[in-house]
Amino acid sequence: MKKLNKKTLITFIALIALFIIAQFVYTRIDMTKDKRFTLTSTTEKLVENIKEPLKIEILLGGDLTGDYRILKNEIQFLLDELREKNSNISYSFIDPVDLGQAELEQNNLAPVPIKTDKGVLNVYPYAKLTYAGKSTYMEVLVNDPSTPFEDLALASTEKLEYLFAEKIQKATNFERKRIGFIVHHDELPEANIQGLGSALSEKYDVEIYLNPIANKSMTLQPSDLDSLKRFDALIVAKPTLPFSDMDKLVLDQYIMNGGKMMMAVETVDAEMDSIFRSGKIVAFPRDLKLNDFLFNYGVRIHPAVIKDMNGAQIVLADGETAGNTSYNYYNWPYFELGIRGEENPITSSIDPVLFQFANPIELLKNPNIKQTVLLSTSEQTSMKPVLNYIQLNEVEIENLEEYNMGKIPMAVLLEGNFNSAYASRYERKEFPQFKAKTTNGKMIVISDGDVLKNALWRGKPMQLGENKFSVRPDNPDGKPKTYANQTFVMNAMDYLLGDADFLALRNRKLEIPLLSETTVIQEKSTWQMLNLIVPTLIIGLLAGLGFWIRKKRYSK
């Protein structure tokens, strides 16, 4: 009997000790296949730096549809992890009605109308972040025009960590990087760059560099270099006028001083609006005087237009019946679809990107520069030389054997140790502190300026990546076909500016297990009976087993 009491006492003490230890030592093990409950090192570092209370209110309280309930649950899982890493973080779900209509309108929080059996349900997919006395709102849906509206909620579950990490970074006053647009070569006008500018300004400070226009020189000067150095990256978006030698020298020195650059340039003048007006145009060469500049970085853009048999669709009239014009979709070979080239985080999980009259890029050997093809055509391609007609009737492809040129690069990443093109030229004397080389240089060259261009529809800017020529004239309010131009550009800028960790977050894939509503309805009664009977049988079995053991032990 004393031996039994001693064992009982030891067991009791061990349980008390385990309980006390558990109050101070806490851990969780993520056993999911996609590690959905494991934060990336980027997010962990960001959360650890939060020194003041951060309050997060998610406006997904109240009634929700199935997809948005899944989104709500995933947000709760994520915020539980954030709160576990830093006790300064707190969160709650609130009903938008409690927030008040005035505040909803004041902050432009428009509802998402969802059709249900009971009518239209207005869902507010937003969160309010309050830090250091300042409040800001964020959308908990991805801003990806290429994702269909009905798939946004589920698609957003994969991007939640990125969405919240990016917004927390902004709300907690972390330093934002700066991007400048070069505009004195008749680049894209403001109306056609709004989509890109709006997307970039969500994360970066964006500015148009106007000095060459303001001082009426219309070219960069050596004195501009110090001003350009305040930008972490520069964008050249579809220039139509040649670059001067001084332009190229200043940009060269900007890169040698650590600046990053994205150049979307084209060597052929061809516009879709002109073709629709006349039915055909001549593809004229456009000499931007950039050949020597790009050659130094191992790139040559040829003055020709790519034709891709698997081009994007456009709408054309194909006849008239009883006075009504009929329309049909045609694959337009001059609207090339950029598909992922070589392996790189920028394009690791990207949908096709829309190009228009893109030119072929040739990669030149340069032992100091790593060249990565980000986007290329399909295998079935051909080429249209300059000073030839481009006609709408080319949607009817007659000679299939002509499309045999294979994949052609249209967007290339250049990185490595860059050497200045002016290292052995007299122009270097223009800069007292001339730099002949740089390490960790990065540049992206795109052979089509329209990749960065948003079209106009009825005078208003469309979203970047929307193909206005896919809208049927007999249904002008229909939704245009949308491509991943915005995602590509944002990924590219993140990579250029050293935010590869955030890029990995954006590309993260989670497997969300979904229930089949049809199966649930068909098997509902069966599972209800199993859930009722099986636990009862198990309890009865354990009770009978216990009774049998007790009877066997004490029967003697």
Coordinates of C-alpha atoms in Angstrom, one line a residue:
M1 CA 0.0 0.0 0.0
K2 CA 2.9 2.4 0.9
K3 CA 4.5 1.5 -2.5
L4 CA 1.3 2.5 -4.3
N5 CA 1.0 5.8 -2.4
K6 CA 4.6 6.6 -3.3
K7 CA 4.0 6.0 -7.0
T8 CA 0.8 8.2 -6.9
L9 CA 2.7 10.9 -5.1
I10 CA 5.5 10.9 -7.7
T11 CA 3.0 11.0 -10.6
F12 CA 1.1 13.9 -8.9
I13 CA 4.4 15.9 -8.4
A14 CA 5.4 15.2 -12.1
L15 CA 2.1 16.5 -13.4
I16 CA 2.4 19.6 -11.2
A17 CA 5.9 20.2 -12.5
L18 CA 4.8 19.7 -16.1
F19 CA 2.0 22.2 -15.6
I20 CA 4.4 24.8 -14.2
I21 CA 6.9 24.3 -17.1
A22 CA 4.1 24.6 -19.6
Q23 CA 3.4 28.2 -18.3
F24 CA 6.8 29.3 -19.4
V25 CA 7.7 27.1 -22.4
Y26 CA 5.3 27.2 -25.4
T27 CA 5.8 25.8 -28.8
R28 CA 3.7 24.7 -31.8
I29 CA 4.6 22.3 -34.6
D30 CA 3.3 23.1 -38.1
M31 CA 2.6 19.7 -39.7
T32 CA 0.8 21.0 -42.8
K33 CA 2.3 20.1 -46.2
D34 CA 2.5 23.7 -47.4
K35 CA 3.6 25.1 -44.0
R36 CA 0.7 27.6 -44.0
F37 CA 1.1 28.2 -40.3
T38 CA 4.8 29.0 -40.5
L39 CA 5.8 32.6 -41.0
T40 CA 8.6 33.5 -43.3
S41 CA 11.8 35.0 -41.9
T42 CA 10.9 38.3 -43.7
T43 CA 7.6 38.6 -41.8
E44 CA 9.1 37.5 -38.5
K45 CA 11.8 40.2 -38.7
L46 CA 9.2 42.8 -39.6
V47 CA 6.9 41.8 -36.7
E48 CA 9.8 41.7 -34.2
N49 CA 10.5 45.4 -34.9
I50 CA 7.0 46.6 -33.9
K51 CA 7.7 48.5 -30.7
E52 CA 4.2 50.0 -30.0
P53 CA 0.7 48.5 -30.0
L54 CA -0.6 47.6 -33.4
K55 CA -4.4 47.1 -33.5
I56 CA -5.9 45.3 -36.5
E57 CA -9.7 45.4 -37.1
I58 CA -11.0 43.2 -39.9
L59 CA -14.3 44.1 -41.4
L60 CA -15.4 40.5 -42.1
G61 CA -17.8 40.2 -39.2
G62 CA -21.5 39.4 -39.9
D63 CA -22.8 37.2 -42.7
L64 CA -20.4 35.9 -45.2
T65 CA -20.5 33.5 -48.2
G66 CA -18.4 30.3 -48.1
D67 CA -15.4 31.7 -49.9
Y68 CA -15.2 34.7 -47.6
R69 CA -15.6 32.5 -44.5
I70 CA -12.5 30.6 -45.7
L71 CA -10.7 33.9 -46.2
K72 CA -11.7 35.0 -42.7
N73 CA -10.4 31.8 -41.2
E74 CA -7.1 32.1 -43.0
I75 CA -6.8 35.7 -41.8
Q76 CA -7.4 34.5 -38.2
F77 CA -4.7 31.8 -38.5
L78 CA -2.2 34.3 -39.8
L79 CA -3.0 37.0 -37.2
D80 CA -2.7 34.4 -34.4
E81 CA 0.8 33.7 -35.6
L82 CA 1.7 37.4 -35.7
R83 CA 0.3 37.9 -32.2
E84 CA 2.3 34.9 -31.0
K85 CA 5.5 36.6 -32.3
N86 CA 4.8 40.0 -30.8
S87 CA 2.3 40.8 -28.0
N88 CA 2.0 44.3 -29.3
I89 CA -0.2 43.0 -32.0
S90 CA -3.9 42.6 -31.4
Y91 CA -6.8 41.9 -33.7
S92 CA -10.6 41.6 -33.8
F93 CA -13.3 41.0 -36.4
I94 CA -16.0 43.7 -36.6
D95 CA -19.2 44.1 -38.5
P96 CA -19.0 46.9 -41.1
V97 CA -22.4 48.2 -39.8
D98 CA -20.8 49.0 -36.4
L99 CA -18.1 51.1 -38.2
G100 CA -20.7 53.5 -39.5
Q101 CA -21.6 54.5 -43.1
A102 CA -19.9 57.8 -42.7
E103 CA -16.5 56.3 -42.0
L104 CA -16.9 53.7 -44.8
E105 CA -17.6 56.4 -47.4
Q106 CA -14.9 58.7 -46.0
N107 CA -12.2 56.0 -46.6
N108 CA -13.7 54.9 -49.9
L109 CA -14.5 51.4 -48.6
A110 CA -16.7 50.1 -51.4
P111 CA -18.5 46.8 -50.7
V112 CA -18.1 43.7 -52.9
P113 CA -21.6 42.6 -54.0
I114 CA -22.0 38.8 -53.8
K115 CA -25.1 37.1 -55.2
T116 CA -26.7 34.6 -52.9
D117 CA -29.9 32.7 -52.8
K118 CA -31.3 35.3 -50.4
G119 CA -30.2 38.2 -52.6
V120 CA -27.1 40.4 -52.9
L121 CA -24.8 40.3 -49.9
N122 CA -22.4 43.3 -49.5
V123 CA -19.0 42.1 -48.2
Y124 CA -16.3 44.6 -47.0
P125 CA -12.9 42.9 -47.6
Y126 CA -10.9 45.5 -45.6
A127 CA -8.8 45.8 -42.5
K128 CA -8.0 48.8 -40.3
L129 CA -4.5 49.1 -38.9
T130 CA -3.9 51.6 -36.1
Y131 CA -0.3 52.3 -35.0
A132 CA 1.2 55.2 -33.1
G133 CA -2.1 57.1 -33.2
K134 CA -2.5 56.8 -37.0
S135 CA -5.0 54.6 -38.8
T136 CA -4.9 53.2 -42.3
Y137 CA -7.0 50.8 -44.3
M138 CA -5.9 47.9 -46.4
E139 CA -7.8 45.6 -48.7
V140 CA -7.5 41.9 -47.9
L141 CA -8.1 40.9 -51.5
V142 CA -5.2 40.7 -54.0
N143 CA -5.0 43.5 -56.5
D144 CA -4.5 41.3 -59.5
P145 CA -6.5 42.2 -62.6
S146 CA -5.7 38.8 -64.2
T147 CA -7.7 36.9 -61.4
P148 CA -11.4 36.5 -62.1
F149 CA -13.7 38.4 -59.7
E150 CA -15.3 35.2 -58.4
D151 CA -11.9 33.7 -57.6
L152 CA -10.5 36.7 -55.7
A153 CA -11.4 35.5 -52.2
L154 CA -9.7 32.1 -52.5
A155 CA -6.8 33.5 -54.5
S156 CA -6.2 36.0 -51.7
T157 CA -5.7 33.3 -49.1
E158 CA -2.4 32.5 -50.7
K159 CA -1.3 36.1 -50.5
L160 CA -2.4 37.1 -47.0
E161 CA 1.0 37.0 -45.4
Y162 CA 2.3 39.3 -48.2
L163 CA -0.6 41.7 -48.0
F164 CA -0.4 42.1 -44.2
A165 CA 3.4 42.2 -44.2
E166 CA 3.5 44.9 -46.8
K167 CA 0.8 47.0 -45.1
I168 CA 2.4 46.6 -41.7
Q169 CA 5.7 47.7 -43.1
K170 CA 4.0 50.9 -44.5
A171 CA 1.9 51.5 -41.3
T172 CA 4.9 51.2 -39.0
N173 CA 6.8 54.0 -40.8
F174 CA 9.5 51.9 -42.4
E175 CA 11.5 53.7 -45.1
R176 CA 10.0 53.5 -48.6
K177 CA 12.2 53.3 -51.6
R178 CA 11.8 55.8 -54.5
I179 CA 11.2 55.2 -58.2
G180 CA 11.7 57.8 -60.9
F181 CA 10.2 58.0 -64.4
I182 CA 12.3 59.4 -67.2
V183 CA 9.9 61.4 -69.5
H184 CA 11.8 63.8 -71.8
H185 CA 11.8 61.4 -74.9
D186 CA 8.0 61.5 -75.3
E187 CA 7.5 58.4 -73.2
L188 CA 4.0 57.2 -72.3
P189 CA 1.7 60.1 -71.4
E190 CA 0.2 60.4 -67.9
A191 CA -3.2 58.9 -68.8
N192 CA -1.5 55.7 -70.1
I193 CA 0.8 55.3 -67.1
Q194 CA -1.8 55.7 -64.3
G195 CA -2.2 52.0 -63.8
L196 CA 1.5 51.4 -63.3
G197 CA 1.9 54.5 -61.2
S198 CA -1.0 53.6 -58.9
A199 CA 0.3 50.0 -58.4
L200 CA 3.8 51.2 -57.7
S201 CA 2.7 54.0 -55.3
E202 CA 1.1 51.4 -53.0
K203 CA 4.6 50.4 -52.0
Y204 CA 7.1 52.9 -53.3
D205 CA 7.4 56.7 -53.6
V206 CA 6.9 57.5 -57.3
E207 CA 8.0 60.7 -59.0
I208 CA 8.3 62.0 -62.6
Y209 CA 11.8 63.5 -63.3
L210 CA 11.1 66.8 -65.0
N211 CA 14.4 68.6 -64.9
P212 CA 15.3 68.3 -68.6
I213 CA 11.9 69.6 -69.5
A214 CA 11.9 72.3 -66.9
N215 CA 15.3 73.7 -68.0
K216 CA 14.3 73.2 -71.7
S217 CA 17.5 71.3 -72.4
M218 CA 15.5 68.2 -73.2
T219 CA 18.5 66.1 -72.3
L220 CA 20.2 65.0 -69.0
Q221 CA 23.2 66.9 -67.9
P222 CA 26.1 65.9 -65.6
S223 CA 24.5 68.0 -62.9
D224 CA 21.4 65.7 -63.0
L225 CA 23.3 62.8 -61.6
D226 CA 23.2 64.0 -58.0
S227 CA 19.4 64.5 -58.4
L228 CA 18.9 61.0 -59.9
K229 CA 20.8 59.4 -57.1
R230 CA 17.9 59.9 -54.8
F231 CA 16.0 57.3 -56.8
D232 CA 16.6 53.7 -56.0
A233 CA 15.4 52.8 -59.5
L234 CA 14.5 54.5 -62.8
I235 CA 11.9 53.5 -65.4
V236 CA 12.0 54.3 -69.1
A237 CA 8.6 53.6 -70.5
K238 CA 8.2 53.5 -74.3
P239 CA 10.4 56.5 -75.4
T240 CA 9.7 57.7 -79.0
L241 CA 12.6 60.2 -79.4
P242 CA 16.3 59.4 -79.6
F243 CA 18.6 59.5 -76.6
S244 CA 21.4 62.0 -76.7
D245 CA 25.0 60.9 -75.9
M246 CA 24.8 62.9 -72.7
D247 CA 21.5 61.1 -71.8
K248 CA 23.3 57.7 -72.1
L249 CA 26.4 58.9 -70.2
V250 CA 24.3 60.2 -67.3
L251 CA 22.3 57.0 -67.2
D252 CA 25.5 54.9 -67.4
Q253 CA 26.9 56.7 -64.4
Y254 CA 23.6 56.4 -62.5
I255 CA 23.9 52.6 -62.9
M256 CA 27.6 52.7 -62.0
N257 CA 26.6 54.4 -58.7
G258 CA 24.3 51.6 -57.8
G259 CA 21.0 52.6 -59.4
K260 CA 18.7 50.0 -60.9
M261 CA 16.8 50.4 -64.1
M262 CA 13.8 49.1 -66.1
M263 CA 13.8 49.9 -69.8
A264 CA 10.7 49.2 -71.9
V265 CA 11.8 50.2 -75.4
E266 CA 10.9 49.3 -78.9
T267 CA 12.6 49.7 -82.2
V268 CA 9.5 49.7 -84.5
D269 CA 6.7 52.2 -84.8
A270 CA 3.5 50.2 -84.9
E271 CA 0.2 51.1 -83.1
M272 CA -3.0 49.1 -83.0
D273 CA -5.3 52.2 -83.2
S274 CA -3.7 53.1 -86.6
I275 CA -4.4 49.7 -88.0
F276 CA -8.1 49.8 -87.0
R277 CA -8.4 53.2 -88.7
S278 CA -6.9 52.1 -92.1
G279 CA -6.8 48.3 -92.0
K280 CA -3.1 48.3 -92.5
I281 CA 0.1 50.2 -91.6
V282 CA 3.7 50.2 -92.5
A283 CA 6.1 49.1 -89.7
F284 CA 8.6 51.9 -89.7
P285 CA 11.9 51.5 -87.8
R286 CA 12.4 53.7 -84.7
D287 CA 16.0 54.5 -83.9
L288 CA 16.3 55.5 -80.3
K289 CA 20.1 55.6 -80.5
L290 CA 20.3 53.1 -77.7
N291 CA 22.1 50.3 -79.5
D292 CA 25.6 51.1 -78.1
F293 CA 24.1 51.6 -74.6
L294 CA 22.3 48.2 -74.5
F295 CA 25.2 46.5 -76.3
N296 CA 27.4 47.2 -73.3
Y297 CA 25.1 45.2 -71.1
G298 CA 24.9 42.3 -73.5
V299 CA 21.6 43.0 -75.3
R300 CA 20.5 43.9 -78.8
I301 CA 16.9 44.7 -79.8
H302 CA 16.4 44.0 -83.5
P303 CA 14.2 46.3 -85.7
A304 CA 11.6 43.7 -86.5
V305 CA 8.1 42.7 -85.2
I306 CA 7.5 39.2 -83.7
K307 CA 4.5 37.2 -85.0
D308 CA 3.2 34.5 -82.6
M309 CA 0.7 32.0 -83.8
N310 CA -0.6 31.8 -80.2
G311 CA -1.2 35.6 -79.8
A312 CA -3.9 37.2 -77.7
Q313 CA -7.4 37.4 -79.0
I314 CA -9.0 40.5 -80.5
V315 CA -12.6 41.1 -81.7
L316 CA -13.2 41.8 -85.4
A317 CA -16.4 42.1 -87.4
D318 CA -16.9 39.0 -89.6
G319 CA -20.2 39.7 -91.4
E320 CA -23.6 41.3 -91.3
T321 CA -27.0 39.5 -90.8
A322 CA -30.3 41.4 -91.2
G323 CA -28.6 44.7 -90.7
N324 CA -26.7 43.6 -87.6
T325 CA -23.0 43.3 -87.6
S326 CA -21.6 40.0 -86.2
Y327 CA -18.3 39.8 -84.3
N328 CA -15.9 37.0 -83.6
Y329 CA -12.6 36.5 -81.7
Y330 CA -9.4 36.0 -83.6
N331 CA -5.9 35.2 -82.5
W332 CA -3.8 38.3 -83.4
P333 CA -0.2 37.3 -84.0
Y334 CA 1.1 40.7 -83.2
F335 CA -0.3 40.6 -79.6
E336 CA 2.4 38.3 -78.3
L337 CA 1.8 36.6 -74.9
G338 CA 4.9 36.5 -72.8
I339 CA 5.3 33.2 -71.0
R340 CA 7.8 32.3 -68.3
G341 CA 11.3 31.8 -69.7
E342 CA 14.1 30.7 -67.4
E343 CA 13.6 30.1 -63.7
N344 CA 13.5 33.3 -61.7
P345 CA 11.4 34.5 -58.7
I346 CA 10.0 37.3 -60.9
T347 CA 8.1 34.9 -63.1
S348 CA 8.0 31.7 -61.0
S349 CA 4.2 31.6 -60.8
I350 CA 3.1 34.2 -63.3
D351 CA 0.3 34.1 -65.9
P352 CA 0.8 35.3 -69.5
V353 CA 1.8 38.9 -70.0
L354 CA 0.4 40.9 -72.9
F355 CA 2.9 42.4 -75.4
Q356 CA 1.9 44.5 -78.5
F357 CA 4.2 44.5 -81.6
A358 CA 7.2 43.3 -79.5
N359 CA 10.7 43.2 -81.0
P360 CA 13.1 40.2 -80.7
I361 CA 15.9 40.5 -78.1
E362 CA 19.3 39.0 -78.9
L363 CA 21.6 38.1 -76.0
L364 CA 25.3 38.8 -76.5
K365 CA 28.0 37.1 -74.6
N366 CA 29.3 39.0 -71.6
P367 CA 31.2 37.0 -69.0
N368 CA 30.5 39.6 -66.2
I369 CA 26.8 39.6 -66.7
K370 CA 24.2 36.9 -65.9
Q371 CA 21.4 37.1 -68.5
T372 CA 18.0 35.6 -67.6
V373 CA 15.2 35.4 -70.0
L374 CA 12.1 36.4 -68.0
L375 CA 9.5 36.3 -70.7
S376 CA 9.5 34.8 -74.2
T377 CA 7.1 33.9 -77.0
S378 CA 5.7 30.4 -77.7
E379 CA 7.5 28.0 -80.0
Q380 CA 5.4 28.9 -83.1
T381 CA 6.8 32.3 -84.1
S382 CA 7.8 34.2 -87.2
M383 CA 9.2 37.7 -87.9
K384 CA 7.9 40.7 -89.8
P385 CA 10.8 42.9 -91.1
V386 CA 10.4 46.7 -91.0
L387 CA 9.1 48.7 -93.9
N388 CA 6.5 46.0 -94.6
Y389 CA 2.7 46.2 -94.2
I390 CA 1.0 44.9 -91.1
Q391 CA -2.6 44.1 -92.0
L392 CA -5.7 43.0 -90.1
N393 CA -6.3 40.1 -92.5
E394 CA -3.2 38.5 -91.0
V395 CA -5.4 37.0 -88.3
E396 CA -6.1 34.4 -91.0
I397 CA -2.9 32.3 -90.8
E398 CA -2.3 30.6 -94.1
N399 CA 1.3 29.3 -94.0
L400 CA 1.7 27.5 -90.8
E401 CA 5.2 26.3 -91.7
E402 CA 6.5 29.9 -91.5
Y403 CA 6.0 29.9 -87.7
N404 CA 9.1 27.9 -87.0
M405 CA 11.5 30.3 -85.3
G406 CA 11.0 28.9 -81.8
K407 CA 10.9 30.9 -78.5
I408 CA 12.1 34.5 -78.8
P409 CA 13.1 36.5 -75.7
M410 CA 11.0 39.7 -75.0
A411 CA 12.0 40.5 -71.4
V412 CA 15.5 39.9 -70.0
L413 CA 17.1 40.4 -66.6
L414 CA 20.7 41.5 -66.5
E415 CA 22.7 41.3 -63.3
G416 CA 26.3 41.1 -62.2
N417 CA 29.4 43.3 -62.3
F418 CA 28.7 46.0 -64.9
N419 CA 31.5 47.9 -66.6
S420 CA 30.9 51.4 -67.9
A421 CA 30.6 51.8 -71.7
Y422 CA 32.6 55.0 -71.3
A423 CA 35.5 53.7 -69.2
S424 CA 37.9 54.2 -72.0
R425 CA 36.2 57.1 -73.8
Y426 CA 36.9 60.8 -73.5
E427 CA 33.4 61.5 -72.3
R428 CA 34.4 60.3 -68.8
K429 CA 36.0 63.7 -68.3
E430 CA 32.6 65.2 -68.0
F431 CA 32.4 63.6 -64.5
P432 CA 35.1 64.4 -61.9
Q433 CA 34.1 61.4 -59.9
F434 CA 33.6 59.0 -62.9
K435 CA 33.0 55.4 -61.9
A436 CA 34.2 52.7 -64.3
K437 CA 32.3 49.7 -62.8
T438 CA 29.8 48.6 -60.3
T439 CA 29.1 45.3 -58.4
N440 CA 25.6 43.8 -58.0
G441 CA 24.2 45.7 -60.9
K442 CA 20.6 45.0 -62.0
M443 CA 18.7 46.0 -65.1
I444 CA 15.6 44.7 -66.9
V445 CA 15.1 45.3 -70.6
I446 CA 11.7 44.8 -72.2
S447 CA 11.3 45.0 -76.0
D448 CA 7.9 46.5 -75.9
G449 CA 6.8 49.7 -74.2
D450 CA 3.1 48.7 -74.2
V451 CA 3.8 46.1 -71.4
L452 CA 3.7 49.2 -69.1
K453 CA 0.9 50.9 -70.8
N454 CA -2.8 50.9 -69.6
A455 CA -5.3 51.5 -72.4
L456 CA -8.1 54.1 -72.4
W457 CA -11.7 53.1 -72.6
R458 CA -14.3 55.9 -73.2
G459 CA -11.6 58.3 -72.2
K460 CA -10.9 56.7 -68.9
P461 CA -7.8 54.6 -67.9
M462 CA -8.2 50.9 -67.8
Q463 CA -6.3 48.6 -65.5
L464 CA -2.8 47.6 -66.5
G465 CA -3.0 44.4 -68.4
E466 CA -6.5 44.8 -69.7
N467 CA -6.8 44.2 -73.5
K468 CA -9.4 46.8 -74.7
F469 CA -9.4 45.1 -78.2
S470 CA -11.0 42.0 -76.6
V471 CA -14.2 44.0 -75.8
R472 CA -17.0 43.2 -78.2
P473 CA -18.6 46.3 -79.8
D474 CA -22.0 44.6 -79.4
N475 CA -21.3 44.3 -75.6
P476 CA -19.3 47.4 -74.7
D477 CA -19.9 46.9 -71.0
G478 CA -18.4 43.4 -71.0
K479 CA -15.3 42.7 -69.1
P480 CA -12.1 42.7 -71.2
K481 CA -9.6 39.9 -71.1
T482 CA -6.9 40.7 -68.5
Y483 CA -3.3 39.6 -68.4
A484 CA -0.6 39.6 -65.7
N485 CA 1.3 42.8 -66.7
Q486 CA 0.8 44.4 -63.3
T487 CA 2.0 41.4 -61.4
F488 CA 5.0 41.1 -63.7
V489 CA 6.0 44.7 -63.2
M490 CA 5.5 44.7 -59.4
N491 CA 7.5 41.5 -59.2
A492 CA 10.3 43.0 -61.3
M493 CA 10.5 46.1 -59.2
D494 CA 10.6 44.1 -56.0
Y495 CA 13.5 42.1 -57.4
L496 CA 15.4 45.1 -58.7
L497 CA 15.1 46.9 -55.3
G498 CA 16.2 44.0 -53.2
D499 CA 12.8 42.9 -51.9
A500 CA 13.1 39.3 -53.1
D501 CA 11.8 38.2 -49.7
F502 CA 8.5 40.0 -50.3
L503 CA 8.5 38.6 -53.8
A504 CA 8.7 35.1 -52.4
L505 CA 5.7 36.0 -50.2
R506 CA 3.7 37.2 -53.2
N507 CA 4.5 33.9 -55.0
R508 CA 3.6 31.7 -52.1
K509 CA 1.2 28.9 -52.8
L510 CA -1.1 27.3 -50.3
E511 CA -3.4 24.4 -50.7
I512 CA -6.9 25.3 -49.5
P513 CA -9.0 22.1 -49.1
L514 CA -12.5 22.8 -50.4
L515 CA -15.7 20.8 -49.8
S516 CA -17.8 19.7 -52.6
E517 CA -21.3 21.3 -52.0
T518 CA -23.0 18.6 -54.1
T519 CA -21.3 15.8 -52.1
V520 CA -22.2 17.5 -48.8
I521 CA -25.8 17.6 -49.7
Q522 CA -25.9 14.0 -51.0
E523 CA -24.0 12.5 -48.0
K524 CA -25.2 14.8 -45.2
S525 CA -27.5 12.3 -43.6
T526 CA -25.0 9.5 -43.8
W527 CA -22.3 11.5 -42.0
Q528 CA -24.7 12.7 -39.4
M529 CA -25.7 9.1 -38.5
L530 CA -22.0 8.1 -38.4
N531 CA -21.1 11.0 -36.1
L532 CA -24.0 9.9 -33.8
I533 CA -23.5 6.1 -33.8
V534 CA -19.7 5.7 -33.9
P535 CA -18.9 7.8 -30.7
T536 CA -21.7 5.9 -28.9
L537 CA -20.3 2.5 -29.9
I538 CA -16.8 3.5 -28.9
I539 CA -18.0 4.7 -25.5
G540 CA -20.1 1.4 -25.0
L541 CA -17.1 -0.7 -26.1
L542 CA -14.7 1.1 -23.6
A543 CA -17.3 0.7 -20.8
G544 CA -17.7 -3.0 -21.6
L545 CA -14.0 -3.5 -21.7
G546 CA -13.5 -1.8 -18.4
F547 CA -16.3 -3.9 -16.8
W548 CA -14.7 -7.1 -18.1
I549 CA -11.2 -6.1 -16.8
R550 CA -12.6 -5.2 -13.4
K551 CA -14.6 -8.4 -13.2
K552 CA -11.6 -10.5 -14.2
R553 CA -9.3 -8.8 -11.7
Y554 CA -11.5 -9.0 -8.6
S555 CA -13.4 -12.2 -9.3
K556 CA -10.8 -14.1 -7.3

